[in-house]
Amino acid sequence: MARPRMFLRAVEGSPALFCLAGLRPFVARHFSTGYVARQAAGAVEGGHSGNSVVSEYAAPDTGASSNVKESVIMRTYKPRTPGVRHLKRPINDHLWKGRPFLPLTFPKRGHGKGGRNSTGKITIRHRGGGAKRRIRTVDFHRWKGGPHIVDRIEYDPGRSAHIALVTNQANGSKSYILAAEGMRAGDVIQSYRSGIPKALLDSMGGVIDPGILAAKTAWRGNCLPMHMIPVGTVIFNVGSQAKGPAVFCRSAGTHAIVVSKEEETRDDGTKVMTGKYVTVRLQSGEIRRVSKDSCATIGVASNPHHQYRQLGKAGRSRWLNIRPTVRGVAMNSVDHPHGGGRGKSKGNRHPTSPWGTPAKGGYKTRRKHNYNKWVVDPRVRNMGKRRNKQSKGD
């Protein structure tokens, strides 16, 4: 079968988006090797037929502060059936095509697939059905140190990001971790959460030099405690407590940035951390404090183009355990405040949820006294607009 068509143009500054402090330029490797480069070569040779087409389109403006125009390479399909006419998928040809490592999985059974809690009550609506799944046991603590080799990158049906199967070179034990963008089979990663290895400490002369330590440890996929990560480094899989697992930035394409650390400069020029917390900025704009001994992984969470996918048909949503959403005006009056009446009518009522809570206009539901003490600067609410009550009378 002939190769599919390929439309690819160079985007100015795109490799620089990811060549940040402590990161290897993995975007260049992604474009120079693998599927994209092979299909680009096939397009030059003149292969133009096939069922799939690799196309490039500009991502929609999300209001980010960056002025660099990001282009997204997606795989589209010839509309041989109505279900593939609008189907768009990210290119993930590096994923493992076999079954998962079964000792680290267990089947997902029971009424939990229907969005129900332990008492049988529906706590999440529009869930049910779907294909059979096995839960992957992902290590979010990463206490085991030493070099680990990446066996393969796998798809996980339970999350949007990809996972990596790694093998401990010391004892041969296997585990699943959250994969960083650009991580491939054969890469060697380590975790320094349990402490600095003796060999690394001896290589620095027995004295910890923050600059040399960051140069040797702050690589993509490595897990470090927050006090070892330089300021300005892009991280994901961020923990909150000293002995807890990673809880922030675990979805596809998410990341955080280390803003500041409570440290002081000595007379010899070295910086020593004196406080207990490190300040990080999340993608939502929220700035919060986390423990200096909490964990974080260098890089960006894998599968960054997940948000641009289009399922193409309703059946593909049902495969993903997503049930239809019914409009309130289509219900009876006993089922929804918008239901009942003749024709399409809300009954002169403002948009509300099925339980009567206003659904539009930024209705506040948070209690003011129940604030989060770990948040330094909360994210901007009110749909990005600051509202001033005094300006109404002007």
mmCIF file of C-alpha atoms in Angstrom:
data_model
loop_
_atom_site.group_PDB
_atom_site.id
_atom_site.type_symbol
_atom_site.label_atom_id
_atom_site.label_comp_id
_atom_site.label_asym_id
_atom_site.label_seq_id
_atom_site.Cartn_x
_atom_site.Cartn_y
_atom_site.Cartn_z
ATOM 1 C CA MET A 1 0.000 0.000 0.000
ATOM 2 C CA ALA A 2 1.301 3.440 -0.879
ATOM 3 C CA ARG A 3 2.268 5.844 1.828
ATOM 4 C CA PRO A 4 -0.279 8.456 2.955
ATOM 5 C CA ARG A 5 0.111 12.068 2.012
ATOM 6 C CA MET A 6 2.039 14.444 4.213
ATOM 7 C CA PHE A 7 1.642 18.188 4.571
ATOM 8 C CA LEU A 8 4.392 19.633 6.730
ATOM 9 C CA ARG A 9 5.907 23.047 6.888
ATOM 10 C CA ALA A 10 8.524 24.416 9.217
ATOM 11 C CA VAL A 11 7.248 26.581 12.032
ATOM 12 C CA GLU A 12 9.616 29.273 13.125
ATOM 13 C CA GLY A 13 10.673 28.852 16.736
ATOM 14 C CA SER A 14 8.804 25.582 17.309
ATOM 15 C CA PRO A 15 11.831 23.567 18.538
ATOM 16 C CA ALA A 16 12.583 26.369 20.983
ATOM 17 C CA LEU A 17 9.248 25.828 22.717
ATOM 18 C CA PHE A 18 10.622 22.801 24.490
ATOM 19 C CA CYS A 19 14.373 23.456 24.687
ATOM 20 C CA LEU A 20 14.101 24.857 28.186
ATOM 21 C CA ALA A 21 16.404 24.722 31.169
ATOM 22 C CA GLY A 22 17.359 21.177 32.017
ATOM 23 C CA LEU A 23 15.610 19.638 29.001
ATOM 24 C CA ARG A 24 17.139 17.867 26.045
ATOM 25 C CA PRO A 25 15.899 19.026 22.611
ATOM 26 C CA PHE A 26 13.580 16.094 22.062
ATOM 27 C CA VAL A 27 11.424 17.906 19.478
ATOM 28 C CA ALA A 28 14.268 17.861 16.991
ATOM 29 C CA ARG A 29 14.610 14.133 17.482
ATOM 30 C CA HIS A 30 10.875 13.671 17.025
ATOM 31 C CA PHE A 31 10.918 15.464 13.683
ATOM 32 C CA SER A 32 14.187 13.969 12.432
ATOM 33 C CA THR A 33 13.322 10.344 13.158
ATOM 34 C CA GLY A 34 10.229 8.251 13.337
ATOM 35 C CA TYR A 35 6.956 8.424 11.503
ATOM 36 C CA VAL A 36 6.891 12.113 10.583
ATOM 37 C CA ALA A 37 10.279 12.067 8.881
ATOM 38 C CA ARG A 38 9.507 8.843 7.027
ATOM 39 C CA GLN A 39 6.182 10.178 5.759
ATOM 40 C CA ALA A 40 7.773 13.480 4.758
ATOM 41 C CA ALA A 41 10.277 11.526 2.694
ATOM 42 C CA GLY A 42 7.427 9.517 1.182
ATOM 43 C CA ALA A 43 5.608 12.707 0.203
ATOM 44 C CA VAL A 44 8.674 13.917 -1.647
ATOM 45 C CA GLU A 45 8.928 10.601 -3.463
ATOM 46 C CA GLY A 46 5.381 11.014 -4.697
ATOM 47 C CA GLY A 47 3.245 8.660 -2.585
ATOM 48 C CA HIS A 48 -0.247 10.203 -2.424
ATOM 49 C CA SER A 49 -2.738 7.393 -1.871
ATOM 50 C CA GLY A 50 -3.894 5.614 1.265
ATOM 51 C CA ASN A 51 -6.570 5.794 3.906
ATOM 52 C CA SER A 52 -4.901 8.183 6.377
ATOM 53 C CA VAL A 53 -3.506 11.656 5.845
ATOM 54 C CA VAL A 54 -1.126 13.482 8.152
ATOM 55 C CA SER A 55 -2.212 17.097 8.188
ATOM 56 C CA GLU A 56 -1.105 20.216 10.005
ATOM 57 C CA TYR A 57 -3.327 22.998 11.230
ATOM 58 C CA ALA A 58 -2.926 25.955 13.548
ATOM 59 C CA ALA A 59 -4.093 25.426 17.092
ATOM 60 C CA PRO A 60 -6.886 27.729 18.294
ATOM 61 C CA ASP A 61 -5.949 30.722 20.382
ATOM 62 C CA THR A 62 -6.264 29.736 24.037
ATOM 63 C CA GLY A 63 -5.382 33.129 25.438
ATOM 64 C CA ALA A 64 -1.900 32.087 26.522
ATOM 65 C CA SER A 65 0.784 34.681 27.092
ATOM 66 C CA SER A 66 3.092 33.168 24.461
ATOM 67 C CA ASN A 67 3.125 34.866 21.063
ATOM 68 C CA VAL A 68 4.552 31.833 19.262
ATOM 69 C CA LYS A 69 2.041 30.250 16.909
ATOM 70 C CA GLU A 70 1.845 26.554 17.681
ATOM 71 C CA SER A 71 1.062 24.086 14.915
ATOM 72 C CA VAL A 72 -0.456 20.708 15.634
ATOM 73 C CA ILE A 73 0.191 17.675 13.464
ATOM 74 C CA MET A 74 -2.818 15.370 13.442
ATOM 75 C CA ARG A 75 -3.789 12.297 11.471
ATOM 76 C CA THR A 76 -6.951 12.545 9.420
ATOM 77 C CA TYR A 77 -8.643 9.902 7.325
ATOM 78 C CA LYS A 78 -10.296 9.733 3.940
ATOM 79 C CA PRO A 79 -14.093 9.806 4.462
ATOM 80 C CA ARG A 80 -14.770 6.257 3.325
ATOM 81 C CA THR A 81 -17.423 6.054 6.065
ATOM 82 C CA PRO A 82 -19.297 8.824 7.917
ATOM 83 C CA GLY A 83 -17.549 7.860 11.152
ATOM 84 C CA VAL A 84 -14.092 8.764 9.891
ATOM 85 C CA ARG A 85 -15.024 11.968 8.033
ATOM 86 C CA HIS A 86 -14.384 14.163 11.084
ATOM 87 C CA LEU A 87 -11.988 11.809 12.879
ATOM 88 C CA LYS A 88 -8.699 13.423 13.936
ATOM 89 C CA ARG A 89 -6.080 11.715 16.062
ATOM 90 C CA PRO A 90 -2.628 12.645 17.348
ATOM 91 C CA ILE A 91 0.274 10.794 15.757
ATOM 92 C CA ASN A 92 1.489 8.296 18.348
ATOM 93 C CA ASP A 93 3.177 5.637 16.251
ATOM 94 C CA HIS A 94 5.775 5.041 18.956
ATOM 95 C CA LEU A 95 3.221 3.432 21.293
ATOM 96 C CA TRP A 96 3.382 -0.247 22.152
ATOM 97 C CA LYS A 97 0.870 -2.203 20.067
ATOM 98 C CA GLY A 98 0.652 -5.300 22.268
ATOM 99 C CA ARG A 99 -1.038 -6.068 25.574
ATOM 100 C CA PRO A 100 0.028 -4.376 28.821
ATOM 101 C CA PHE A 101 2.298 -5.947 31.419
ATOM 102 C CA LEU A 102 -0.395 -8.040 33.120
ATOM 103 C CA PRO A 103 1.211 -8.378 36.612
ATOM 104 C CA LEU A 104 0.838 -4.599 36.999
ATOM 105 C CA THR A 105 -2.835 -4.523 35.963
ATOM 106 C CA PHE A 106 -6.196 -5.626 37.324
ATOM 107 C CA PRO A 107 -9.640 -5.626 35.658
ATOM 108 C CA LYS A 108 -12.119 -2.791 36.169
ATOM 109 C CA ARG A 109 -15.402 -4.407 37.146
ATOM 110 C CA GLY A 110 -18.534 -3.621 39.129
ATOM 111 C CA HIS A 111 -20.904 -0.709 39.314
ATOM 112 C CA GLY A 112 -17.961 1.696 39.506
ATOM 113 C CA LYS A 113 -17.982 1.788 35.705
ATOM 114 C CA GLY A 114 -21.409 3.424 35.852
ATOM 115 C CA GLY A 115 -20.238 6.456 37.830
ATOM 116 C CA ARG A 116 -21.448 5.098 41.172
ATOM 117 C CA ASN A 117 -19.852 5.268 44.600
ATOM 118 C CA SER A 118 -19.516 2.506 47.183
ATOM 119 C CA THR A 119 -23.182 2.851 48.212
ATOM 120 C CA GLY A 120 -24.482 2.600 44.640
ATOM 121 C CA LYS A 121 -25.419 6.253 44.220
ATOM 122 C CA ILE A 122 -24.598 7.956 40.915
ATOM 123 C CA THR A 123 -22.011 10.600 41.749
ATOM 124 C CA ILE A 124 -20.822 11.190 38.150
ATOM 125 C CA ARG A 125 -23.511 11.347 35.501
ATOM 126 C CA HIS A 126 -23.214 10.187 31.900
ATOM 127 C CA ARG A 127 -20.955 7.219 32.640
ATOM 128 C CA GLY A 128 -21.562 3.591 31.749
ATOM 129 C CA GLY A 129 -20.834 0.824 29.280
ATOM 130 C CA GLY A 130 -17.666 1.080 27.297
ATOM 131 C CA ALA A 131 -15.017 -1.424 26.316
ATOM 132 C CA LYS A 132 -13.457 -3.745 28.872
ATOM 133 C CA ARG A 133 -10.506 -2.162 30.639
ATOM 134 C CA ARG A 134 -7.659 -3.136 32.890
ATOM 135 C CA ILE A 135 -6.429 -0.633 35.453
ATOM 136 C CA ARG A 136 -2.698 0.044 35.173
ATOM 137 C CA THR A 137 -0.928 0.378 38.510
ATOM 138 C CA VAL A 138 1.143 3.541 38.047
ATOM 139 C CA ASP A 139 3.935 4.425 40.484
ATOM 140 C CA PHE A 140 3.382 8.042 41.497
ATOM 141 C CA HIS A 141 5.795 7.859 44.474
ATOM 142 C CA ARG A 142 8.997 6.764 42.699
ATOM 143 C CA TRP A 143 10.988 6.030 45.832
ATOM 144 C CA LYS A 144 13.207 3.417 44.148
ATOM 145 C CA GLY A 145 16.473 4.975 43.044
ATOM 146 C CA GLY A 146 19.073 3.821 40.583
ATOM 147 C CA PRO A 147 18.984 3.736 36.791
ATOM 148 C CA HIS A 148 15.793 2.500 35.146
ATOM 149 C CA ILE A 149 15.602 1.685 31.450
ATOM 150 C CA VAL A 150 12.423 2.461 29.509
ATOM 151 C CA ASP A 151 11.126 -0.715 27.877
ATOM 152 C CA ARG A 152 8.232 0.838 25.962
ATOM 153 C CA ILE A 153 5.639 3.628 25.932
ATOM 154 C CA GLU A 154 2.052 2.440 26.281
ATOM 155 C CA TYR A 155 -1.467 3.781 25.950
ATOM 156 C CA ASP A 156 -3.434 3.867 29.196
ATOM 157 C CA PRO A 157 -7.248 3.814 28.868
ATOM 158 C CA GLY A 158 -7.574 5.268 32.353
ATOM 159 C CA ARG A 159 -5.804 8.588 31.657
ATOM 160 C CA SER A 160 -5.074 11.012 28.843
ATOM 161 C CA ALA A 161 -1.278 10.889 29.166
ATOM 162 C CA HIS A 162 0.834 7.913 28.165
ATOM 163 C CA ILE A 163 2.668 5.621 30.567
ATOM 164 C CA ALA A 164 6.110 4.030 30.356
ATOM 165 C CA LEU A 165 7.098 0.532 31.436
ATOM 166 C CA VAL A 166 10.505 0.778 33.113
ATOM 167 C CA THR A 167 12.873 -1.891 34.437
ATOM 168 C CA ASN A 168 15.162 -1.401 37.422
ATOM 169 C CA GLN A 169 18.642 -2.333 36.265
ATOM 170 C CA ALA A 170 19.656 -3.345 39.790
ATOM 171 C CA ASN A 171 17.064 -6.053 40.469
ATOM 172 C CA GLY A 172 15.052 -6.309 37.246
ATOM 173 C CA SER A 173 11.723 -5.254 38.783
ATOM 174 C CA LYS A 174 9.238 -3.544 36.478
ATOM 175 C CA SER A 175 6.881 -0.650 37.130
ATOM 176 C CA TYR A 176 4.687 1.824 35.299
ATOM 177 C CA ILE A 177 5.410 5.553 35.491
ATOM 178 C CA LEU A 178 3.885 8.574 33.800
ATOM 179 C CA ALA A 179 5.764 9.202 30.551
ATOM 180 C CA ALA A 180 7.269 12.565 29.694
ATOM 181 C CA GLU A 181 6.870 14.065 26.232
ATOM 182 C CA GLY A 182 9.768 12.857 24.084
ATOM 183 C CA MET A 183 10.519 9.795 26.206
ATOM 184 C CA ARG A 184 11.192 6.719 24.083
ATOM 185 C CA ALA A 185 12.147 3.098 24.553
ATOM 186 C CA GLY A 186 15.798 2.733 25.514
ATOM 187 C CA ASP A 187 16.040 5.932 27.554
ATOM 188 C CA VAL A 188 17.611 5.673 31.013
ATOM 189 C CA ILE A 189 15.944 7.591 33.838
ATOM 190 C CA GLN A 190 16.520 7.799 37.570
ATOM 191 C CA SER A 191 14.784 8.890 40.738
ATOM 192 C CA TYR A 192 16.636 10.953 43.322
ATOM 193 C CA ARG A 193 13.754 11.231 45.754
ATOM 194 C CA SER A 194 15.288 8.848 48.306
ATOM 195 C CA GLY A 195 18.613 10.713 48.293
ATOM 196 C CA ILE A 196 21.713 11.505 46.244
ATOM 197 C CA PRO A 197 23.663 8.368 45.247
ATOM 198 C CA LYS A 198 27.138 7.992 46.725
ATOM 199 C CA ALA A 199 28.767 7.772 43.306
ATOM 200 C CA LEU A 200 27.256 11.102 42.291
ATOM 201 C CA LEU A 201 28.297 12.707 45.561
ATOM 202 C CA ASP A 202 31.874 11.446 45.153
ATOM 203 C CA SER A 203 32.025 12.817 41.620
ATOM 204 C CA MET A 204 31.378 16.292 43.061
ATOM 205 C CA GLY A 205 34.199 15.906 45.587
ATOM 206 C CA GLY A 206 31.974 15.046 48.528
ATOM 207 C CA VAL A 207 30.398 18.530 48.550
ATOM 208 C CA ILE A 208 26.999 19.276 47.004
ATOM 209 C CA ASP A 209 27.321 21.936 44.328
ATOM 210 C CA PRO A 210 23.793 23.036 43.247
ATOM 211 C CA GLY A 211 24.914 23.891 39.711
ATOM 212 C CA ILE A 212 26.733 20.621 39.059
ATOM 213 C CA LEU A 213 23.966 18.672 40.776
ATOM 214 C CA ALA A 214 21.308 20.212 38.541
ATOM 215 C CA ALA A 215 23.383 19.568 35.420
ATOM 216 C CA LYS A 216 23.707 15.885 36.300
ATOM 217 C CA THR A 217 20.175 15.223 37.579
ATOM 218 C CA ALA A 218 17.674 17.668 35.983
ATOM 219 C CA TRP A 219 16.996 15.620 32.844
ATOM 220 C CA ARG A 220 13.704 14.752 31.239
ATOM 221 C CA GLY A 221 11.968 11.879 33.004
ATOM 222 C CA ASN A 222 14.038 12.047 36.195
ATOM 223 C CA CYS A 223 12.166 12.369 39.476
ATOM 224 C CA LEU A 224 13.645 14.840 41.960
ATOM 225 C CA PRO A 225 12.611 16.389 45.267
ATOM 226 C CA MET A 226 11.551 19.985 44.818
ATOM 227 C CA HIS A 227 14.564 21.449 46.634
ATOM 228 C CA MET A 228 16.911 19.932 44.020
ATOM 229 C CA ILE A 229 15.106 21.422 41.009
ATOM 230 C CA PRO A 230 16.459 24.774 39.703
ATOM 231 C CA VAL A 231 14.174 27.794 39.542
ATOM 232 C CA GLY A 232 12.495 28.155 36.153
ATOM 233 C CA THR A 233 12.506 24.432 35.315
ATOM 234 C CA VAL A 234 9.470 22.938 33.598
ATOM 235 C CA ILE A 235 8.094 20.037 35.639
ATOM 236 C CA PHE A 236 5.057 17.768 35.787
ATOM 237 C CA ASN A 237 3.755 14.999 38.020
ATOM 238 C CA VAL A 238 4.169 17.331 40.995
ATOM 239 C CA GLY A 239 3.606 16.198 44.565
ATOM 240 C CA SER A 240 2.233 18.208 47.464
ATOM 241 C CA GLN A 241 3.433 16.490 50.641
ATOM 242 C CA ALA A 242 6.843 15.221 51.688
ATOM 243 C CA LYS A 243 5.906 11.535 51.681
ATOM 244 C CA GLY A 244 2.900 11.629 49.368
ATOM 245 C CA PRO A 245 2.492 10.784 45.693
ATOM 246 C CA ALA A 246 2.319 13.168 42.749
ATOM 247 C CA VAL A 247 -1.059 14.902 42.562
ATOM 248 C CA PHE A 248 -0.678 17.878 40.180
ATOM 249 C CA CYS A 249 -0.029 18.098 36.411
ATOM 250 C CA ARG A 250 -0.746 14.480 35.568
ATOM 251 C CA SER A 251 -2.991 15.002 32.516
ATOM 252 C CA ALA A 252 -1.727 15.007 28.937
ATOM 253 C CA GLY A 253 0.419 17.997 28.021
ATOM 254 C CA THR A 254 0.285 19.641 31.460
ATOM 255 C CA HIS A 255 3.244 21.151 33.272
ATOM 256 C CA ALA A 256 4.219 23.564 36.030
ATOM 257 C CA ILE A 257 7.134 25.942 36.558
ATOM 258 C CA VAL A 258 9.248 26.360 39.671
ATOM 259 C CA VAL A 259 8.877 30.024 40.594
ATOM 260 C CA SER A 260 10.938 30.440 43.757
ATOM 261 C CA LYS A 261 12.535 28.645 46.672
ATOM 262 C CA GLU A 262 13.050 29.932 50.198
ATOM 263 C CA GLU A 263 16.849 30.042 50.154
ATOM 264 C CA GLU A 264 19.666 32.363 51.154
ATOM 265 C CA THR A 265 23.066 33.054 49.601
ATOM 266 C CA ARG A 266 26.172 32.423 51.692
ATOM 267 C CA ASP A 267 29.425 34.355 51.567
ATOM 268 C CA ASP A 268 31.018 31.856 49.182
ATOM 269 C CA GLY A 269 28.150 32.327 46.693
ATOM 270 C CA THR A 270 26.359 29.029 47.318
ATOM 271 C CA LYS A 271 22.625 29.033 47.926
ATOM 272 C CA VAL A 272 21.173 27.081 50.828
ATOM 273 C CA MET A 273 17.480 26.423 51.240
ATOM 274 C CA THR A 274 16.202 27.688 54.568
ATOM 275 C CA GLY A 275 12.411 27.381 54.227
ATOM 276 C CA LYS A 276 10.125 24.392 54.080
ATOM 277 C CA TYR A 277 8.233 25.156 50.870
ATOM 278 C CA VAL A 278 8.758 25.726 47.161
ATOM 279 C CA THR A 279 6.473 27.949 45.085
ATOM 280 C CA VAL A 280 5.247 26.611 41.740
ATOM 281 C CA ARG A 281 2.999 28.103 39.065
ATOM 282 C CA LEU A 282 0.404 25.839 37.490
ATOM 283 C CA GLN A 283 -0.970 26.214 33.963
ATOM 284 C CA SER A 284 -4.191 27.738 35.246
ATOM 285 C CA GLY A 285 -2.178 30.670 36.594
ATOM 286 C CA GLU A 286 -2.516 29.530 40.195
ATOM 287 C CA ILE A 287 0.616 29.933 42.303
ATOM 288 C CA ARG A 288 0.833 27.604 45.293
ATOM 289 C CA ARG A 289 3.287 26.244 47.815
ATOM 290 C CA VAL A 290 4.372 22.621 48.027
ATOM 291 C CA SER A 291 6.751 20.851 50.381
ATOM 292 C CA LYS A 292 10.426 21.044 49.527
ATOM 293 C CA ASP A 293 10.638 17.248 49.872
ATOM 294 C CA SER A 294 7.695 16.546 47.539
ATOM 295 C CA CYS A 295 8.416 14.902 44.211
ATOM 296 C CA ALA A 296 8.317 16.246 40.672
ATOM 297 C CA THR A 297 9.375 14.958 37.264
ATOM 298 C CA ILE A 298 11.369 17.033 34.802
ATOM 299 C CA GLY A 299 9.629 17.762 31.509
ATOM 300 C CA VAL A 300 6.093 17.955 30.157
ATOM 301 C CA ALA A 301 3.433 15.252 30.428
ATOM 302 C CA SER A 302 3.206 13.130 27.285
ATOM 303 C CA ASN A 303 0.545 13.235 24.557
ATOM 304 C CA PRO A 304 0.271 17.064 24.389
ATOM 305 C CA HIS A 305 -2.039 17.013 21.342
ATOM 306 C CA HIS A 306 -4.732 15.033 23.139
ATOM 307 C CA GLN A 307 -6.969 18.096 23.425
ATOM 308 C CA TYR A 308 -7.143 18.544 19.634
ATOM 309 C CA ARG A 309 -8.542 15.094 18.877
ATOM 310 C CA GLN A 310 -12.018 14.650 17.371
ATOM 311 C CA LEU A 311 -13.840 11.401 17.992
ATOM 312 C CA GLY A 312 -15.792 11.600 14.735
ATOM 313 C CA LYS A 313 -18.898 9.708 15.815
ATOM 314 C CA ALA A 314 -21.082 9.062 18.836
ATOM 315 C CA GLY A 315 -20.158 5.394 19.000
ATOM 316 C CA ARG A 316 -16.559 6.197 19.783
ATOM 317 C CA SER A 317 -17.735 8.083 22.881
ATOM 318 C CA ARG A 318 -19.664 5.010 23.981
ATOM 319 C CA TRP A 319 -16.490 2.946 23.645
ATOM 320 C CA LEU A 320 -14.865 5.392 26.066
ATOM 321 C CA ASN A 321 -17.543 4.804 28.731
ATOM 322 C CA ILE A 322 -19.309 8.124 27.979
ATOM 323 C CA ARG A 323 -23.101 8.111 27.798
ATOM 324 C CA PRO A 324 -25.252 10.767 26.069
ATOM 325 C CA THR A 325 -26.143 14.080 27.684
ATOM 326 C CA VAL A 326 -29.838 14.998 27.465
ATOM 327 C CA ARG A 327 -30.915 18.659 27.360
ATOM 328 C CA GLY A 328 -33.003 19.927 30.226
ATOM 329 C CA VAL A 329 -35.694 21.404 27.944
ATOM 330 C CA ALA A 330 -36.222 17.936 26.479
ATOM 331 C CA MET A 331 -37.086 16.441 29.886
ATOM 332 C CA ASN A 332 -40.271 16.399 31.889
ATOM 333 C CA SER A 333 -40.847 18.929 34.617
ATOM 334 C CA VAL A 334 -40.192 16.336 37.325
ATOM 335 C CA ASP A 335 -36.727 15.646 35.928
ATOM 336 C CA HIS A 336 -35.355 19.137 35.327
ATOM 337 C CA PRO A 337 -36.312 22.768 36.106
ATOM 338 C CA HIS A 338 -36.326 23.479 32.349
ATOM 339 C CA GLY A 339 -38.589 20.552 31.537
ATOM 340 C CA GLY A 340 -42.275 20.456 30.727
ATOM 341 C CA GLY A 341 -44.432 22.919 28.839
ATOM 342 C CA ARG A 342 -45.500 23.040 25.234
ATOM 343 C CA GLY A 343 -42.691 23.280 22.738
ATOM 344 C CA LYS A 344 -39.193 24.431 23.558
ATOM 345 C CA SER A 345 -39.598 26.499 26.676
ATOM 346 C CA LYS A 346 -37.634 27.028 29.877
ATOM 347 C CA GLY A 347 -40.619 28.592 31.562
ATOM 348 C CA ASN A 348 -39.038 32.096 31.802
ATOM 349 C CA ARG A 349 -36.339 30.707 34.063
ATOM 350 C CA HIS A 350 -32.635 31.462 34.023
ATOM 351 C CA PRO A 351 -30.393 28.513 33.064
ATOM 352 C CA THR A 352 -29.960 26.208 36.047
ATOM 353 C CA SER A 353 -28.593 22.786 36.843
ATOM 354 C CA PRO A 354 -30.920 19.845 37.525
ATOM 355 C CA TRP A 355 -30.725 20.747 41.234
ATOM 356 C CA GLY A 356 -31.589 24.433 40.831
ATOM 357 C CA THR A 357 -28.105 25.994 41.026
ATOM 358 C CA PRO A 358 -27.663 28.841 38.492
ATOM 359 C CA ALA A 359 -25.505 27.616 35.630
ATOM 360 C CA LYS A 360 -24.539 30.931 34.015
ATOM 361 C CA GLY A 361 -23.185 34.311 35.012
ATOM 362 C CA GLY A 362 -20.376 33.152 37.307
ATOM 363 C CA TYR A 363 -22.564 32.125 40.232
ATOM 364 C CA LYS A 364 -20.356 31.706 43.305
ATOM 365 C CA THR A 365 -20.637 28.440 45.215
ATOM 366 C CA ARG A 366 -17.417 28.481 47.260
ATOM 367 C CA ARG A 367 -17.505 29.391 50.929
ATOM 368 C CA LYS A 368 -15.276 32.365 51.747
ATOM 369 C CA HIS A 369 -14.057 30.986 55.048
ATOM 370 C CA ASN A 370 -13.021 27.677 53.479
ATOM 371 C CA TYR A 371 -9.921 29.052 51.751
ATOM 372 C CA ASN A 372 -6.863 27.052 50.749
ATOM 373 C CA LYS A 373 -3.846 28.137 52.766
ATOM 374 C CA TRP A 374 -1.416 26.584 50.266
ATOM 375 C CA VAL A 375 -2.552 28.867 47.414
ATOM 376 C CA VAL A 376 -0.403 32.000 47.204
ATOM 377 C CA ASP A 377 -2.155 33.565 44.206
ATOM 378 C CA PRO A 378 -5.424 31.985 42.996
ATOM 379 C CA ARG A 379 -6.207 31.584 39.351
ATOM 380 C CA VAL A 380 -8.235 34.261 37.564
ATOM 381 C CA ARG A 381 -11.940 33.445 37.654
ATOM 382 C CA ASN A 382 -15.031 35.141 36.156
ATOM 383 C CA MET A 383 -14.096 33.793 32.730
ATOM 384 C CA GLY A 384 -10.860 35.792 32.706
ATOM 385 C CA LYS A 385 -12.506 39.169 33.385
ATOM 386 C CA ARG A 386 -12.156 41.118 36.594
ATOM 387 C CA ARG A 387 -15.515 42.524 37.645
ATOM 388 C CA ASN A 388 -15.850 45.715 39.650
ATOM 389 C CA LYS A 389 -19.210 46.448 41.249
ATOM 390 C CA GLN A 390 -18.457 50.170 41.462
ATOM 391 C CA SER A 391 -17.982 50.475 37.710
ATOM 392 C CA LYS A 392 -21.691 49.770 37.062
ATOM 393 C CA GLY A 393 -22.748 53.224 38.221
ATOM 394 C CA ASP A 394 -20.122 55.060 36.158
#
